[in-house]
mmCIF file with all atom_site columns, C-alpha atoms in Angstrom:
data_model
loop_
_atom_site.group_PDB
_atom_site.id
_atom_site.type_symbol
_atom_site.label_atom_id
_atom_site.label_alt_id
_atom_site.label_comp_id
_atom_site.label_asym_id
_atom_site.label_entity_id
_atom_site.label_seq_id
_atom_site.pdbx_PDB_ins_code
_atom_site.Cartn_x
_atom_site.Cartn_y
_atom_site.Cartn_z
_atom_site.occupancy
_atom_site.B_iso_or_equiv
_atom_site.pdbx_formal_charge
_atom_site.auth_seq_id
_atom_site.auth_comp_id
_atom_site.auth_asym_id
_atom_site.auth_atom_id
_atom_site.pdbx_PDB_model_num
ATOM 1  C CA . UNK A 1 1  ? 0.000   0.000   0.000   1.00 78.00 ? 1  UNK A CA 1
ATOM 2  C CA . UNK A 1 2  ? 1.269   3.473   -0.896  1.00 72.00 ? 2  UNK A CA 1
ATOM 3  C CA . UNK A 1 3  ? -0.137  6.759   0.392   1.00 78.00 ? 3  UNK A CA 1
ATOM 4  C CA . UNK A 1 4  ? 0.375   10.280  -0.965  1.00 74.00 ? 4  UNK A CA 1
ATOM 5  C CA . UNK A 1 5  ? -1.700  13.114  0.404   1.00 79.00 ? 5  UNK A CA 1
ATOM 6  C CA . UNK A 1 6  ? -5.276  11.904  0.704   1.00 84.00 ? 6  UNK A CA 1
ATOM 7  C CA . UNK A 1 7  ? -4.753  9.117   -1.834  1.00 84.00 ? 7  UNK A CA 1
ATOM 8  C CA . UNK A 1 8  ? -3.946  5.480   -1.040  1.00 87.00 ? 8  UNK A CA 1
ATOM 9  C CA . UNK A 1 9  ? -2.986  2.907   -3.670  1.00 86.00 ? 9  UNK A CA 1
ATOM 10 C CA . UNK A 1 10 ? -3.488  -0.766  -2.840  1.00 86.00 ? 10 UNK A CA 1
ATOM 11 C CA . UNK A 1 11 ? -1.921  -3.200  -5.335  1.00 84.00 ? 11 UNK A CA 1
ATOM 12 C CA . UNK A 1 12 ? -3.827  -6.195  -6.613  1.00 83.00 ? 12 UNK A CA 1
ATOM 13 C CA . UNK A 1 13 ? -3.654  -9.055  -4.094  1.00 82.00 ? 13 UNK A CA 1
ATOM 14 C CA . UNK A 1 14 ? -2.388  -12.480 -5.160  1.00 81.00 ? 14 UNK A CA 1
ATOM 15 C CA . UNK A 1 15 ? -5.679  -14.055 -4.155  1.00 83.00 ? 15 UNK A CA 1
ATOM 16 C CA . UNK A 1 16 ? -8.420  -14.164 -5.321  1.00 86.00 ? 16 UNK A CA 1
ATOM 17 C CA . UNK A 1 17 ? -7.229  -14.148 -8.939  1.00 81.00 ? 17 UNK A CA 1
ATOM 18 C CA . UNK A 1 18 ? -10.006 -11.799 -10.112 1.00 82.00 ? 18 UNK A CA 1
ATOM 19 C CA . UNK A 1 19 ? -9.274  -9.098  -7.487  1.00 85.00 ? 19 UNK A CA 1
ATOM 20 C CA . UNK A 1 20 ? -8.186  -5.646  -8.679  1.00 86.00 ? 20 UNK A CA 1
ATOM 21 C CA . UNK A 1 21 ? -5.846  -2.971  -7.430  1.00 85.00 ? 21 UNK A CA 1
ATOM 22 C CA . UNK A 1 22 ? -7.599  0.163   -6.228  1.00 87.00 ? 22 UNK A CA 1
ATOM 23 C CA . UNK A 1 23 ? -7.199  3.776   -5.191  1.00 87.00 ? 23 UNK A CA 1
ATOM 24 C CA . UNK A 1 24 ? -8.935  5.279   -2.171  1.00 90.00 ? 24 UNK A CA 1
ATOM 25 C CA . UNK A 1 25 ? -9.599  8.958   -1.642  1.00 89.00 ? 25 UNK A CA 1
ATOM 26 C CA . UNK A 1 26 ? -11.646 10.315  1.247   1.00 86.00 ? 26 UNK A CA 1
ATOM 27 C CA . UNK A 1 27 ? -13.368 6.986   1.732   1.00 87.00 ? 27 UNK A CA 1
ATOM 28 C CA . UNK A 1 28 ? -14.160 6.523   -1.959  1.00 90.00 ? 28 UNK A CA 1
ATOM 29 C CA . UNK A 1 29 ? -12.713 3.383   -3.513  1.00 90.00 ? 29 UNK A CA 1
ATOM 30 C CA . UNK A 1 30 ? -11.812 3.383   -7.205  1.00 86.00 ? 30 UNK A CA 1
ATOM 31 C CA . UNK A 1 31 ? -11.098 -0.046  -8.652  1.00 88.00 ? 31 UNK A CA 1
ATOM 32 C CA . UNK A 1 32 ? -8.408  -0.144  -11.336 1.00 83.00 ? 32 UNK A CA 1
ATOM 33 C CA . UNK A 1 33 ? -9.981  -2.671  -13.672 1.00 80.00 ? 33 UNK A CA 1
ATOM 34 C CA . UNK A 1 34 ? -7.747  -2.275  -16.731 1.00 71.00 ? 34 UNK A CA 1
ATOM 35 C CA . UNK A 1 35 ? -4.904  -0.012  -15.664 1.00 71.00 ? 35 UNK A CA 1
ATOM 36 C CA . UNK A 1 36 ? -3.502  -1.500  -12.455 1.00 69.00 ? 36 UNK A CA 1
ATOM 37 C CA . UNK A 1 37 ? -0.389  -2.947  -14.124 1.00 72.00 ? 37 UNK A CA 1
ATOM 38 C CA . UNK A 1 38 ? 0.342   0.351   -15.882 1.00 76.00 ? 38 UNK A CA 1
ATOM 39 C CA . UNK A 1 39 ? -0.245  2.297   -12.660 1.00 75.00 ? 39 UNK A CA 1
ATOM 40 C CA . UNK A 1 40 ? 1.997   -0.044  -10.645 1.00 76.00 ? 40 UNK A CA 1
ATOM 41 C CA . UNK A 1 41 ? 4.770   0.475   -13.228 1.00 79.00 ? 41 UNK A CA 1
ATOM 42 C CA . UNK A 1 42 ? 4.278   4.239   -13.078 1.00 81.00 ? 42 UNK A CA 1
ATOM 43 C CA . UNK A 1 43 ? 4.552   4.226   -9.271  1.00 79.00 ? 43 UNK A CA 1
ATOM 44 C CA . UNK A 1 44 ? 7.703   2.107   -9.415  1.00 80.00 ? 44 UNK A CA 1
ATOM 45 C CA . UNK A 1 45 ? 9.308   4.548   -11.884 1.00 84.00 ? 45 UNK A CA 1
ATOM 46 C CA . UNK A 1 46 ? 8.298   7.565   -9.791  1.00 83.00 ? 46 UNK A CA 1
ATOM 47 C CA . UNK A 1 47 ? 9.755   5.925   -6.690  1.00 83.00 ? 47 UNK A CA 1
ATOM 48 C CA . UNK A 1 48 ? 13.080  5.378   -8.499  1.00 86.00 ? 48 UNK A CA 1
ATOM 49 C CA . UNK A 1 49 ? 13.124  9.020   -9.632  1.00 87.00 ? 49 UNK A CA 1
ATOM 50 C CA . UNK A 1 50 ? 12.398  10.199  -6.080  1.00 84.00 ? 50 UNK A CA 1
ATOM 51 C CA . UNK A 1 51 ? 15.194  7.970   -4.715  1.00 86.00 ? 51 UNK A CA 1
ATOM 52 C CA . UNK A 1 52 ? 17.615  9.406   -7.285  1.00 85.00 ? 52 UNK A CA 1
ATOM 53 C CA . UNK A 1 53 ? 16.689  12.997  -6.392  1.00 82.00 ? 53 UNK A CA 1
ATOM 54 C CA . UNK A 1 54 ? 17.124  12.244  -2.688  1.00 82.00 ? 54 UNK A CA 1
ATOM 55 C CA . UNK A 1 55 ? 20.536  10.696  -3.416  1.00 80.00 ? 55 UNK A CA 1
ATOM 56 C CA . UNK A 1 56 ? 21.589  13.700  -5.504  1.00 78.00 ? 56 UNK A CA 1
ATOM 57 C CA . UNK A 1 57 ? 20.472  16.208  -2.859  1.00 74.00 ? 57 UNK A CA 1
ATOM 58 C CA . UNK A 1 58 ? 21.998  14.326  0.089   1.00 74.00 ? 58 UNK A CA 1
ATOM 59 C CA . UNK A 1 59 ? 24.892  16.051  1.851   1.00 64.00 ? 59 UNK A CA 1
ATOM 60 C CA . UNK A 1 60 ? 27.502  13.735  0.330   1.00 64.00 ? 60 UNK A CA 1
ATOM 61 C CA . UNK A 1 61 ? 26.655  14.207  -3.346  1.00 62.00 ? 61 UNK A CA 1
ATOM 62 C CA . UNK A 1 62 ? 28.586  16.461  -5.697  1.00 62.00 ? 62 UNK A CA 1
ATOM 63 C CA . UNK A 1 63 ? 25.356  18.278  -6.619  1.00 61.00 ? 63 UNK A CA 1
ATOM 64 C CA . UNK A 1 64 ? 24.553  19.080  -2.972  1.00 60.00 ? 64 UNK A CA 1
ATOM 65 C CA . UNK A 1 65 ? 28.127  20.173  -2.160  1.00 63.00 ? 65 UNK A CA 1
ATOM 66 C CA . UNK A 1 66 ? 28.027  22.706  -4.988  1.00 63.00 ? 66 UNK A CA 1
ATOM 67 C CA . UNK A 1 67 ? 24.594  24.082  -4.118  1.00 63.00 ? 67 UNK A CA 1
ATOM 68 C CA . UNK A 1 68 ? 22.628  22.297  -6.840  1.00 61.00 ? 68 UNK A CA 1
ATOM 69 C CA . UNK A 1 69 ? 22.586  22.645  -10.579 1.00 56.00 ? 69 UNK A CA 1
ATOM 70 C CA . UNK A 1 70 ? 23.316  26.019  -12.157 1.00 53.00 ? 70 UNK A CA 1
ATOM 71 C CA . UNK A 1 71 ? 20.124  28.077  -12.083 1.00 52.00 ? 71 UNK A CA 1
ATOM 72 C CA . UNK A 1 72 ? 18.308  25.424  -10.044 1.00 53.00 ? 72 UNK A CA 1
ATOM 73 C CA . UNK A 1 73 ? 16.217  26.556  -7.091  1.00 55.00 ? 73 UNK A CA 1
ATOM 74 C CA . UNK A 1 74 ? 16.378  23.922  -4.347  1.00 52.00 ? 74 UNK A CA 1
ATOM 75 C CA . UNK A 1 75 ? 12.857  24.769  -3.184  1.00 52.00 ? 75 UNK A CA 1
ATOM 76 C CA . UNK A 1 76 ? 10.998  23.581  -6.277  1.00 47.00 ? 76 UNK A CA 1
#
């Protein structure tokens, strides 16, 4: 399960085989009938991008030591 803001994503369970992934927002459940695999892939990619940004902005990275990229505002 993954939560961002008021949204929660629950991946498709292994059992039963016809179960679907779903999103919840403010108590409303939205089943992902045809797009759960695509959405799971999207979330995995976004997580990798976030991890890379965190690594680049950590205190030990070259980018962080030099104050970020030229013209880049750290508070984006």
